[in-house]
Structures are given as structure tokens and as C-alpha cells.
Coordinates of C-alpha atoms and ligand atoms in Angstrom, one line a residue:
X1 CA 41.0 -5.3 -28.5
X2 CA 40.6 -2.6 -30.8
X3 CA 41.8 -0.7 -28.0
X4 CA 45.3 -2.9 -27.6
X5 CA 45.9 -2.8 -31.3
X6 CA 45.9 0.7 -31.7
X7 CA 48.2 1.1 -28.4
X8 CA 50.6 -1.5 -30.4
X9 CA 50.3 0.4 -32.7
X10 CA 51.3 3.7 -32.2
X11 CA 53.9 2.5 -29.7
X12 CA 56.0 0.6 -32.5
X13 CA 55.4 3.8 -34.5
X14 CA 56.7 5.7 -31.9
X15 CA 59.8 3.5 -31.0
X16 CA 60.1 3.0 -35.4
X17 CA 60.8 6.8 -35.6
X18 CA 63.3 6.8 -31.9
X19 CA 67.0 7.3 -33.1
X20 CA 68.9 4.1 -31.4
X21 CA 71.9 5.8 -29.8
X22 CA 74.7 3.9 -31.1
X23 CA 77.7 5.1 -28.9
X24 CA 80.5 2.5 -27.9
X25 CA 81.0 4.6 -24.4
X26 CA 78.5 3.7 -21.9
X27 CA 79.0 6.5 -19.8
X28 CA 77.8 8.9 -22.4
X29 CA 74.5 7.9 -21.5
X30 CA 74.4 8.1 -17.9
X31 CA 72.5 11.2 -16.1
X32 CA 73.1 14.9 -16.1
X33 CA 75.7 15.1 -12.9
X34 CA 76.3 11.6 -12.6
X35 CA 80.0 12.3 -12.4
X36 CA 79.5 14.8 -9.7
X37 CA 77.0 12.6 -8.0
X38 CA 78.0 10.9 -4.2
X39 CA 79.4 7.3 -5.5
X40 CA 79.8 6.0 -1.9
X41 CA 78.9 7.4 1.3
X42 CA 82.0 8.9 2.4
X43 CA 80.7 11.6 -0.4
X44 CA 78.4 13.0 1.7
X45 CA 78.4 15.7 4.5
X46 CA 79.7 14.1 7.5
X47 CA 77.7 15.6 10.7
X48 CA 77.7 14.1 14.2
X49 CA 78.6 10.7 13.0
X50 CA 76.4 10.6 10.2
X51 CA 76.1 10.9 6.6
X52 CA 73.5 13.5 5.8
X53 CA 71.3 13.4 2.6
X54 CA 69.8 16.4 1.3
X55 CA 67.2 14.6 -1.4
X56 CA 66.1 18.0 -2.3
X57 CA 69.4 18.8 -3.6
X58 CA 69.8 16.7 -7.1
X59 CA 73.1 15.7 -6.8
X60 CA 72.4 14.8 -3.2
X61 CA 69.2 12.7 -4.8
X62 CA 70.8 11.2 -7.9
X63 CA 73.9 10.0 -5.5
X64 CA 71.7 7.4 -3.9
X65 CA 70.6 6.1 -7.1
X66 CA 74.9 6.2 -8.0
X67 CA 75.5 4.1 -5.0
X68 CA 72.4 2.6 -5.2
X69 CA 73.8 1.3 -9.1
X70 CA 77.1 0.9 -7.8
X71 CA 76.5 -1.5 -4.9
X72 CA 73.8 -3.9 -6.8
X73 CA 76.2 -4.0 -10.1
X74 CA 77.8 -7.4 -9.2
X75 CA 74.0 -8.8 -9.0
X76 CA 73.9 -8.2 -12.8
X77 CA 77.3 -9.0 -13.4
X78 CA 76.1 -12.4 -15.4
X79 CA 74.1 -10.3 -17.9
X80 CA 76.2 -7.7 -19.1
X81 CA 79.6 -5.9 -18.3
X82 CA 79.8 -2.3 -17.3
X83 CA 76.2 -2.7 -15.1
X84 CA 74.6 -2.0 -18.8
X85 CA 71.4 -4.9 -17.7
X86 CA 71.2 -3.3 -14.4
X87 CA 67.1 -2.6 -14.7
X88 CA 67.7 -0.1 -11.8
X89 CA 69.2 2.2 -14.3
X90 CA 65.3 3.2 -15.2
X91 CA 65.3 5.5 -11.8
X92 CA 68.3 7.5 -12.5
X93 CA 67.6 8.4 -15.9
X94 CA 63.9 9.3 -15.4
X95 CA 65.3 11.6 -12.7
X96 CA 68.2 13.1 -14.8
X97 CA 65.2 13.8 -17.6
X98 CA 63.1 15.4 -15.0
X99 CA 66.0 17.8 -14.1
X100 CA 66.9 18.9 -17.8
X101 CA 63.8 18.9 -19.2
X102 CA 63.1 21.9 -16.0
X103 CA 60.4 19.8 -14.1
X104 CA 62.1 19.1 -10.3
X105 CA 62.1 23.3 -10.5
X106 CA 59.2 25.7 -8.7
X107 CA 56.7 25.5 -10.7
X108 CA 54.9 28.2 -8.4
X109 CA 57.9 30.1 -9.4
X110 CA 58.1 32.2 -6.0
X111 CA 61.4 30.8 -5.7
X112 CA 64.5 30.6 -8.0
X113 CA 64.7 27.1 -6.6
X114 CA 65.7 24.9 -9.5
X115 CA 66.3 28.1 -12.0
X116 CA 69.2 29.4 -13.7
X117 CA 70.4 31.6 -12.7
X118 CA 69.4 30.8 -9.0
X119 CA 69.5 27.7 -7.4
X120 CA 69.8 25.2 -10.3
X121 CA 70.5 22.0 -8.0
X122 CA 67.3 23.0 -6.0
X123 CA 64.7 20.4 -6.2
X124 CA 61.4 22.5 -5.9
X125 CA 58.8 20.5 -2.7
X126 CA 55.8 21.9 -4.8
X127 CA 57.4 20.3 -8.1
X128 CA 54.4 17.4 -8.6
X129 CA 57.6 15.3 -10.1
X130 CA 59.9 15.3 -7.1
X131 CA 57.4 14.5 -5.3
X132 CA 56.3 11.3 -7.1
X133 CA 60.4 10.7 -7.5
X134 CA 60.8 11.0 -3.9
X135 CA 58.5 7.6 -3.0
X136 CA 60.9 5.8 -6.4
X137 CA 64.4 7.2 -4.7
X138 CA 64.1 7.2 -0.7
X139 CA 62.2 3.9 -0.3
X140 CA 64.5 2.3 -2.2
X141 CA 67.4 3.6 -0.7
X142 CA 65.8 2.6 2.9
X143 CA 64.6 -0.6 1.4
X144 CA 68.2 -1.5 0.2
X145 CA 70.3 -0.4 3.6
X146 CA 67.5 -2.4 5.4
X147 CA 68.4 -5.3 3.5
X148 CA 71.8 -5.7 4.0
X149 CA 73.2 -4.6 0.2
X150 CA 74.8 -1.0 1.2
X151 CA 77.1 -2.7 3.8
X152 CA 75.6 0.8 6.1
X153 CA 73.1 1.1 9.5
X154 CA 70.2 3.4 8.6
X155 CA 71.1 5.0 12.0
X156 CA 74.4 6.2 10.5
X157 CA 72.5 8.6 7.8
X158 CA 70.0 10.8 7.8
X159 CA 67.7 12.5 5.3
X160 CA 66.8 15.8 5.4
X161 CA 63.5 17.1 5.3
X162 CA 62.0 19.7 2.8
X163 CA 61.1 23.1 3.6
X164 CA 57.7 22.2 4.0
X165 CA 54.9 19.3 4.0
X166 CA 57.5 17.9 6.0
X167 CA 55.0 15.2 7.4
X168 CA 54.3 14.2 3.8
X169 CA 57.3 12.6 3.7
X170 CA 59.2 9.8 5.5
X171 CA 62.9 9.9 6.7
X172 CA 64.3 6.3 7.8
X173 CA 63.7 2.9 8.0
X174 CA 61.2 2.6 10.9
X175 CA 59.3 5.6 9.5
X176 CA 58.9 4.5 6.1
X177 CA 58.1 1.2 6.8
X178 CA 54.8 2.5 9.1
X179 CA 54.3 5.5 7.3
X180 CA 54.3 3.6 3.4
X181 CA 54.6 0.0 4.6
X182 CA 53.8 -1.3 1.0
X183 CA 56.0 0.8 -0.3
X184 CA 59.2 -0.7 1.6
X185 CA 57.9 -3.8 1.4
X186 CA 57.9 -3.5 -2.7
X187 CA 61.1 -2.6 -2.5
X188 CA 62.5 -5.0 0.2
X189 CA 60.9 -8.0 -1.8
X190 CA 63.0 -7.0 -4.7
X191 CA 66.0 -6.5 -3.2
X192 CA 65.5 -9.9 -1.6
X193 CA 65.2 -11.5 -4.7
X194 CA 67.9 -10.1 -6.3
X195 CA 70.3 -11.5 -3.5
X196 CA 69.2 -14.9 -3.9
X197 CA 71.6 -17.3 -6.2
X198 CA 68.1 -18.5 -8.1
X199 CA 66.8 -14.9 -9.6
X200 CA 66.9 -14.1 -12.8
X201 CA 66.0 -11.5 -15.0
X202 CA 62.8 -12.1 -16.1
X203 CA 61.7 -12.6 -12.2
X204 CA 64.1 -9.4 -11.1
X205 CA 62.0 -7.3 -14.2
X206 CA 58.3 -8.4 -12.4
X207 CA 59.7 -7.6 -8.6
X208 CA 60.9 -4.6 -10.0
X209 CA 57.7 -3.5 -11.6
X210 CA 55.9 -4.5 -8.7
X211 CA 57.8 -2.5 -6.0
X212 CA 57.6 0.9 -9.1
X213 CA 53.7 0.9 -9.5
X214 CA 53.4 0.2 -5.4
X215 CA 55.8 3.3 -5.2
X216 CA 52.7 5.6 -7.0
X217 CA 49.9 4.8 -5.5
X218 CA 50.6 6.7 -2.0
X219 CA 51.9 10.5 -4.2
X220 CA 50.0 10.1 -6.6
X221 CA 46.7 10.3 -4.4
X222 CA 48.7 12.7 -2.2
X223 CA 50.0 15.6 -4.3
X224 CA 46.8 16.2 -6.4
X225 CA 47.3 20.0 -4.9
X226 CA 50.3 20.2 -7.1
X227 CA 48.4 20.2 -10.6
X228 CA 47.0 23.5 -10.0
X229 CA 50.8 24.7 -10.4
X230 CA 50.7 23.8 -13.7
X231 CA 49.2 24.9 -17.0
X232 CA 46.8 22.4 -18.3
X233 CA 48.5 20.2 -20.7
X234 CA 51.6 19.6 -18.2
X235 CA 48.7 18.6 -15.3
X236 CA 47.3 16.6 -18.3
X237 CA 50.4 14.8 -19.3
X238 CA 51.0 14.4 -15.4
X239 CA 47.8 12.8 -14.5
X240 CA 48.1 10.5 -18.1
X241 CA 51.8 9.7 -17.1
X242 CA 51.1 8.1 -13.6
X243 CA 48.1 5.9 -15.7
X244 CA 50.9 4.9 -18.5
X245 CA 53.5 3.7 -16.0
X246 CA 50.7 1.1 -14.7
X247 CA 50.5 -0.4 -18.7
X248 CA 54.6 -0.2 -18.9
X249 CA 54.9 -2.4 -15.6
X250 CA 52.3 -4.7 -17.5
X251 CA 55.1 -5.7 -20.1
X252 CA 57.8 -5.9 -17.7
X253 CA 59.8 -3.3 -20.1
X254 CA 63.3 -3.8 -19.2
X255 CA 64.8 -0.5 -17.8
X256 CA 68.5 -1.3 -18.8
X257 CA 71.4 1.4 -19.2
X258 CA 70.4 1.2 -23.2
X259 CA 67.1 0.7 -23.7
X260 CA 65.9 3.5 -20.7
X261 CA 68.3 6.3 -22.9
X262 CA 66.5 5.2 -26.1
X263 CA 63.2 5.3 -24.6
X264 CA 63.8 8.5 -22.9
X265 CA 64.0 10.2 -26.3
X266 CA 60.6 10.5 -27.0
X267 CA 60.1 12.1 -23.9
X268 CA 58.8 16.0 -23.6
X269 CA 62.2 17.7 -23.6
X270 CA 60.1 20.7 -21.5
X271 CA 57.2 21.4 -19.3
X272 CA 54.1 22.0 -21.4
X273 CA 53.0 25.0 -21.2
X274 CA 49.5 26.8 -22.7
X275 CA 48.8 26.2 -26.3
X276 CA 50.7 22.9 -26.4
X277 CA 48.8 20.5 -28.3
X278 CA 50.7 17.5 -29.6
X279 CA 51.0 16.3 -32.7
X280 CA 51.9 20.0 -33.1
X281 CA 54.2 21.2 -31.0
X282 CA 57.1 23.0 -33.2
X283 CA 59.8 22.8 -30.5
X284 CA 59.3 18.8 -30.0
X285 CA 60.6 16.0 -32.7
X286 CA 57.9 14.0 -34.3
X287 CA 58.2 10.9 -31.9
X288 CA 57.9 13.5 -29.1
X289 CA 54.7 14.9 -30.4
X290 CA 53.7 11.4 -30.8
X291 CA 54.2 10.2 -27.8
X292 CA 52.5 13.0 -26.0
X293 CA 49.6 12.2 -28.2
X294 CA 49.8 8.4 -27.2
X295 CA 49.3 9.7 -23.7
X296 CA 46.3 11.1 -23.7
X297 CA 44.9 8.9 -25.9
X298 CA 45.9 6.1 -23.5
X299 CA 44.7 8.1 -20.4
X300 CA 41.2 8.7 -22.1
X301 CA 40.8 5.4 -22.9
X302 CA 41.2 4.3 -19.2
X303 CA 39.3 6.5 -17.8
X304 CA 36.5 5.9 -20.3
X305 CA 36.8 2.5 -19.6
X306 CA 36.6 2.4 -16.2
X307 CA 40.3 1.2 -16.2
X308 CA 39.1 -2.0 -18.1
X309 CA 41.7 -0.8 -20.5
X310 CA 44.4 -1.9 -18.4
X311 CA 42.6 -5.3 -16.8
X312 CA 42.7 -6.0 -20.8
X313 CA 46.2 -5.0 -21.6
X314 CA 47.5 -6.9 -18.2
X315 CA 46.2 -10.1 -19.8
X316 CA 47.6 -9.8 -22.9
X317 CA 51.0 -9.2 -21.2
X318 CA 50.3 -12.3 -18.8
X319 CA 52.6 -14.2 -20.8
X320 CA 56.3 -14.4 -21.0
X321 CA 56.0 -15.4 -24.6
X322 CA 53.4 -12.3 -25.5
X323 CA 55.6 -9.6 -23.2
X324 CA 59.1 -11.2 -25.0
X325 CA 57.0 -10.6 -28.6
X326 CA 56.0 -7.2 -27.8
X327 CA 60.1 -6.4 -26.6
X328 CA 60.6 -8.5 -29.8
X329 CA 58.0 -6.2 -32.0
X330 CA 60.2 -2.8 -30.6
X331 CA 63.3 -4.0 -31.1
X332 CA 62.2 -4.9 -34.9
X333 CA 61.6 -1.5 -35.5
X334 CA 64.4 0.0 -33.3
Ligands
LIG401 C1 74.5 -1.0 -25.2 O1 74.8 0.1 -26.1 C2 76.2 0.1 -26.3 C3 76.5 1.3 -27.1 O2 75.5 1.5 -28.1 C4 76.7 -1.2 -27.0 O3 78.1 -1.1 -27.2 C5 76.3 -2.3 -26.1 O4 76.6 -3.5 -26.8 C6 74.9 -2.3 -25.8 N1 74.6 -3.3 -24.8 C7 73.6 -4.1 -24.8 C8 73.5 -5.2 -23.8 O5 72.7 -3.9 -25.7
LIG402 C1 84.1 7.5 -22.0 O1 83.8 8.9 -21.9 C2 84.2 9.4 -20.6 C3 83.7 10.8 -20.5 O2 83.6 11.4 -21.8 C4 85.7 9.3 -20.6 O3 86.2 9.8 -19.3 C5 86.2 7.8 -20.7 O4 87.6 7.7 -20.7 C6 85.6 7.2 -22.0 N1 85.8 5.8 -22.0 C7 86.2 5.1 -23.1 C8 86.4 3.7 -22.9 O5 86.4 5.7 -24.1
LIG403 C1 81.8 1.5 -7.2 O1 82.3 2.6 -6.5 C2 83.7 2.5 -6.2 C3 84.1 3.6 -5.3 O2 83.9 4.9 -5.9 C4 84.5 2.4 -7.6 O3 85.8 2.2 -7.3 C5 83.9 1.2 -8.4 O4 84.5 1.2 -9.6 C6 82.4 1.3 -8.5 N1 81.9 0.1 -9.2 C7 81.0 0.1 -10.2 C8 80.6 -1.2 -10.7 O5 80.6 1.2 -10.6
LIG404 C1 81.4 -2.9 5.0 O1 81.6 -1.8 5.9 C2 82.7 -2.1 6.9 C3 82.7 -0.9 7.9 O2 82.2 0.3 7.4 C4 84.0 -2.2 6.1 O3 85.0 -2.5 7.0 C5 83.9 -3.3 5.1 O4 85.0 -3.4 4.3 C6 82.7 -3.1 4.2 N1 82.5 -4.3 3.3 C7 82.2 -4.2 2.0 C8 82.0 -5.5 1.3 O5 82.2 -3.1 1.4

């Protein structure tokens, strides 16, 4: 308990010190390139009948999550103009802060893929967080166009493989669904919900959460290899970051338009590199540094614990009452 209460915590002290973003225009929040991002198929490269998808290409990649957005908007319709309560809005930005903040580059740096100058739209195969984002953006996609919401036949696009570990990837429908069946089926169980008249929010927040943390399980165990790109305390915040996602899908944390963008501000702004050590990095605001620090303190404390950690912190968010106090608790201090 000790345990939960200092997670509390420093998580309320983190979110206390967050600046809320108080713009009236919605779009100033969106993702880097969202503008110049594929909003409906007929963006895309047109090749022997079908639309081709580069997802190694960021515009290419954040325009499935645009038309993704676009297509499930009247599903949240009832919650808030402008797709603001969309909860998909979470993938989008987390990619848009994995571009600017330099981490979908080459971090073996033997290529100027994803450098300026270079190739600044490249995303990087051996980049640890394209990989990961690749299982949260192509799934999905796949997932949606096999359930009926993108008004589109998977056999009228195809996705284009990376230069190499091509076979760690997966390409269509049929693919995915053998290659990462849970995966899809995450995905397609959420999508499914969200089409029926009876879903709400609370229930589109747990399939969501459920289909994310089934996204991570398959890269996660895959790309180890990619850590030794890295200097320590970016492997470090890596390896902590894929343990803190399982404790945010715990409490259900809604990934809306707003809340994601405020969130996102205590994120690292730049790879880590040697000699980073949080609370004292010079370059990073104090929540930043905090936050960082949270991190590791959080993945310590699973691994010490076996993980028990997180059986612990799943039952105190079991409730809709304790997960609606601890959004109430943030949104005190925010
Ligand atoms: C989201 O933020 C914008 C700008 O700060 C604000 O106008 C809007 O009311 C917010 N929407 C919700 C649902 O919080
Ligand atoms: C919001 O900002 C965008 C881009 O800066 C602009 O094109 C749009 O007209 C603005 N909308 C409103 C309602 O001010
Ligand atoms: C969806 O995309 C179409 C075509 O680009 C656009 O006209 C429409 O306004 C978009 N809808 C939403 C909710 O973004
Ligand atoms: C679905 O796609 C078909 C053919 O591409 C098109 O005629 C139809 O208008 C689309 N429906 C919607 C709801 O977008």
C-alpha cells in the first residue's frame, strides 16, 4: 500500500505542476503534420487499384490514425463536439511526440533516416518506438477496415514492408489476424463495441485499454535487440515505459483530444542520452524530470515485486468509483 500511495502521490505532483493548455482552438493541439496527413484514402498513392501505405513514412503512418479519427468521430459525437472525447486521440499524439521528441529516427545512426537534414519523414525499422507503434497503428487500422467502419476492402490497400525484419511484421487482414491473432482480436472487440447503440464511455475506455496493453505484449518481447541502440537511460526509460502503460490501462485514463496533450507535457521532450539522470536533467521542466523519475521508481518497484505491484494497483482501480476518484484527484490539481 505504501507502494500505491507514494505512486498517488507523485503522480498528482506531477499532474499539480503540468500547465493545462487552455486554448479555445482545438486543432492547435493535434499532431505534428496532422494537416499534411492522408484524411481519406483517396490521399494516398494510387498503384494497380490500390491504395498503398508506406507506415514507415510518418505522414503515411499518422494518416491512418487521421482517418482512423475521422471515420469513428460520429461514434463520439454524444460526448463532445469537434471529436474532442474521441479516446482514440491517445495514438496519434503518442506518435506525433515520438517524432518531435527525435525517437521514430535511426538510433544506430547509419542512416540519415528520420534526421534533419536527411530524411526527416523516415521512420527508422531499428527505432525500438516504431516498432512498438507499429502493433498500436497497423492492427488497428486492419482491425477497423475488417469491421466494417472504413467503408474500404483490405484487398483494395496495401502496406508496405520495411527495409528489413520484414517477417517481423504483418501486412493485412488475414496476416495479422494469424500472425498476432490477440492483437486483432483486441482491436476488433473494440471496434465492435463502439458500433453498438448500448456503449458507452466508461465501457469504450476498458475495450480500449484492453486491445492497447494486448498490442505490447508481442514487440515488446520481440524487439529486445533494439535497446542496445540506445544509451542506458533511454533503454531504461524504454523498458520502465512498456511496464507504466500496464498501470495507466489499470485506471482506464481517458485518452481524449485534451487530457492526452496535457498529459503529454511531462513527457521527455528528447532521447536520453548518457549522463541523464532525472530529477536533474537541465534541458527538461521540473514535471519532466519528475516524471522520468516516477518511471523508474515505478519500474523498480515491479520488478522487485515480482509484478505484485501491479496485481495491487489493478485492484485498487477495480472500481469505477476508485478509477473516477483518482481522474477526480488529477483533475483537482490540474
Ligand atoms: C478541451 O479544451 C478546449 C480548449 O482548452 C476547451 O475549449 C474545451 O471545452 C475542452 N473540452 C473538454 C471536453 O474538456
Ligand atoms: C484554428 O487554427 C487553425 C490553424 O491555426 C485555423 O486554420 C482555424 O481557422 C482556427 N479555427 C478557429 C475556430 O479559430
Ligand atoms: C472527415 O474527412 C472529410 C474528408 O476529408 C472531411 O470533409 C470531414 O470534415 C472530416 N470529418 C471529421 C469529423 O473530421
Ligand atoms: C462507401 O464507399 C462506397 C464506394 O467506395 C461509396 O459509394 C459510399 O458513398 C461510401 N459510403 C460512406 C458512408 O462513406
Amino acid at each position: 500500500m505504501a507502494f500505491l500511495a507514494f505512486w498517488a502521490w507523485a503522480l498528482v505532483g506531477c499532474l499539480a505542476a503540468a500547465a493545462l493548455a487552455q486554448d479555445s482552438n482545438l486543432s492547435t493541439l493535434y499532431p505534428p503534420l496532422w494537416d499534411e496527413s492522408p484524411e481519406q484514402f483517396s490521399d494516398y498513392r494510387v498503384e494497380n487499384g490500390k491504395y498503398i501505405i508506406d507506415p514507415w513514412v510518418f505522414t503515411d503512418r499518422m494518416g491512418m490514425y487521421r482517418i482512423l479519427l475521422n471515420q469513428t468521430a460520429k461514434y463520439f459525437a454524444k460526448f463532445a463536439p469537434e471529436n474532442e472525447q474521441n479516446i482514440l486521440w491517445g495514438l496519434p499524439l503518442q506518435h506525433g511526440w515520438q517524432y518531435r521528441s527525435g525517437r521514430l529516427a535511426d538510433p544506430t545512426r547509419r542512416t540519415d533516416c528520420g534526421y534533419y537534414p536527411g530524411d526527416t519523414l523516415c521512420i527508422s525499422v531499428d527505432s525500438w518506438w516504431a516498432d512498438i507503434n507499429y502493433y498500436l497503428s497497423v492492427p488497428p487500422f486492419l482491425a477497423a477496415i475488417d469491421s466494417g467502419i472504413l467503408n474500404i476492402s483490405s484487398t483494395q490497400i496495401k502496406i508496405l514492408p520495411p527495409p528489413e525484419d520484414e517477417a517481423k511484421f504483418c501486412y493485412d487482414v488475414s496476416g495479422c489476424q494469424s500472425f498476432v491473432p490477440e492483437i486483432m482480436d483486441g482491436w476488433r472487440a473494440f471496434f465492435q463495441y463502439m458500433q453498438s447503440p448500448s456503449s458507452d464511455f466508461e465501457g469504450l475506455l476498458k475495450y480500449l485499454w484492453d486491445a492497447h496493453t494486448s498490442s505490447l505484449d508481442y514487440p515488446v518481447s520481440v524487439f529486445v535487440d533494439r535497446y542496445a541502440y540506445y544509451f542506458e537511460p533511454e533503454a531504461d526509460f524504454e523498458k520502465n515505459w512498456a511496464v507504466a502503460v500496464n498501470y495507466l490501462a489499470a485506471s482506464r485514463l481517458p485518452t481524449t483530444l485534451n487530457r492526452t496533450h496535457n498529459f503529454q507535457a511531462g513527457f521527455p521532450p528528447r532521447v536520453l542520452v548518457d549522463g541523464d539522470i532525472a530529477p536533474f536533467i537541465g534541458d527538461f521542466t521540473p514535471l519532466q524530470n519528475r516524471v522520468l523519475l516516477l518511471l523508474q521508481v515505478l519500474g523498480v518497484t515491479h520488478r522487485l515485486t515480482g509484478s505484485l505491484s501491479l496485481v495491487a494497483w489493478k485492484i485498487a482501480m477495480s472500481t469505477k468509483a476508485a478509477r473516477e476518484l483518482f481522474l477526480k484527484v488529477l483533475e483537482y490539481f490540474l
